[in-house]
Amino acid sequence: MTSNSCAVRKAVIPVAGLGTRFLPATKAMPKEMLPVVDKPAIQYVVEEAVGVGLNDILMITGRNKRALEDHFDRVPALEATLEAKGDITKLDAVQATSGLGDIHYVRQGDPKGLGHAVLRAKQHVGYEPFAVLLGDDLIDARDTLLSDMIEVQQKTGGSVVALIEVEPSQISSYGCADIEDIGEDGYVRIKQLVEKPAADEAPSNLAVIGRYVLHPAVFDVLEHTEPGRGGEIQLTDALQVLAAEEGEGRGVYGVVFRGRRYDTGTS
Ligand code: G1P
């Protein structure tokens, strides 16, 4: 274990996925723009990052994702219309989306998997710890998962994943973690990570969900990570390497989340 005094300032949000599960709703619209109550799903994720001080946000985008950029941009004509009408509530709501953080965009190019998407962030992130938030998981704003994970990253100097307990029959939809209790309050050490194991081969029923706080050492590992499950470069496989090694930026830890999570990928 090494301590790491470099603060976490940046969030990476992969949004290049095709959203095939939601067709035809996502034929011409990014799945991240599907509304959840009164906002597109992606806005909750960006608000979560900004809410814990991660104002520098990089979205890994792809073709047909331009609506995402438009959503977080200013729309002067719309703002002027709302102002002229005196509709301050809507004006505030519209302006709030363009005032959220400092958002950057890079395209993934080839759809080679989550590990490949995260590797596209290497240049922007540089050599500092960073968070990864997947848009399929929405975490209730009253829960403190991401800030707890940042704390664990700062304490351990390694990488941190979020875990939930699932029914054993569900584990094949997730990365799965074999853990060790190291007597710490609030986190465990990850001994092994396996991407989407069959139920009878899974080392546990602890599933990795879409929040990560990673040491930048993961980039060098990802550069050498061969395609794994589904022929894709898996973030889980790169983290497994970091979990098994010792030294600077090595070690992977898990925060078991028991709060409120909404899975937009299956609902
Ligand atoms: C990805 C990861 C998987 C993780 C999941 C969480 O899978 O590869 O390890 O459990 O996100 O949402 P995906 O759902 O993109 O197939």
Coordinates of N, CA, C and O in Angstrom, one line a residue, residues 108 112-120 222 232-236 238:
Q108 N -14.4 7.6 -29.0 CA -13.8 6.3 -28.8 C -13.2 5.8 -30.1 O -12.2 5.1 -30.1
K112 N -14.3 -1.0 -28.9 CA -13.5 -2.1 -28.5 C -13.7 -2.5 -27.0 O -12.9 -3.2 -26.4
G113 N -14.7 -1.9 -26.3 CA -14.9 -2.3 -24.9 C -14.6 -1.2 -23.9 O -14.0 -0.1 -24.3
L114 N -15.1 -1.4 -22.7 CA -15.0 -0.4 -21.6 C -13.5 -0.1 -21.3 O -13.1 1.1 -21.1
G115 N -12.6 -1.1 -21.3 CA -11.2 -0.8 -21.1 C -10.6 0.1 -22.1 O -9.9 1.0 -21.8
H116 N -11.0 -0.1 -23.4 CA -10.5 0.7 -24.5 C -11.1 2.1 -24.3 O -10.3 3.1 -24.5
A117 N -12.3 2.3 -23.9 CA -12.9 3.6 -23.7 C -12.1 4.4 -22.7 O -11.8 5.5 -22.8
V118 N -11.8 3.7 -21.6 CA -11.1 4.3 -20.5 C -9.7 4.7 -20.9 O -9.2 5.8 -20.6
L119 N -9.1 3.9 -21.7 CA -7.7 4.2 -22.2 C -7.7 5.5 -23.0 O -6.7 6.2 -23.0
R120 N -8.8 5.8 -23.7 CA -8.9 7.0 -24.5 C -8.8 8.2 -23.6 O -8.6 9.3 -24.1
L222 N -3.8 -1.2 -19.3 CA -4.8 -1.3 -20.4 C -4.1 -1.3 -21.8 O -4.6 -1.9 -22.7
E232 N -13.8 -8.0 -26.2 CA -13.6 -6.6 -25.9 C -12.5 -6.4 -24.8 O -12.2 -7.3 -24.0
I233 N -11.8 -5.3 -24.9 CA -10.8 -5.0 -23.9 C -11.5 -4.6 -22.6 O -12.2 -3.6 -22.6
Q234 N -11.4 -5.4 -21.6 CA -12.2 -5.3 -20.4 C -11.4 -4.5 -19.3 O -10.3 -4.8 -19.0
L235 N -12.1 -3.5 -18.7 CA -11.5 -2.8 -17.6 C -11.3 -3.8 -16.4 O -10.3 -3.7 -15.7
T236 N -12.2 -4.7 -16.3 CA -12.1 -5.7 -15.2 C -10.8 -6.5 -15.3 O -10.1 -6.7 -14.3
A238 N -7.9 -5.4 -16.6 CA -6.8 -4.6 -16.3 C -6.7 -4.4 -14.7 O -5.7 -4.4 -14.1

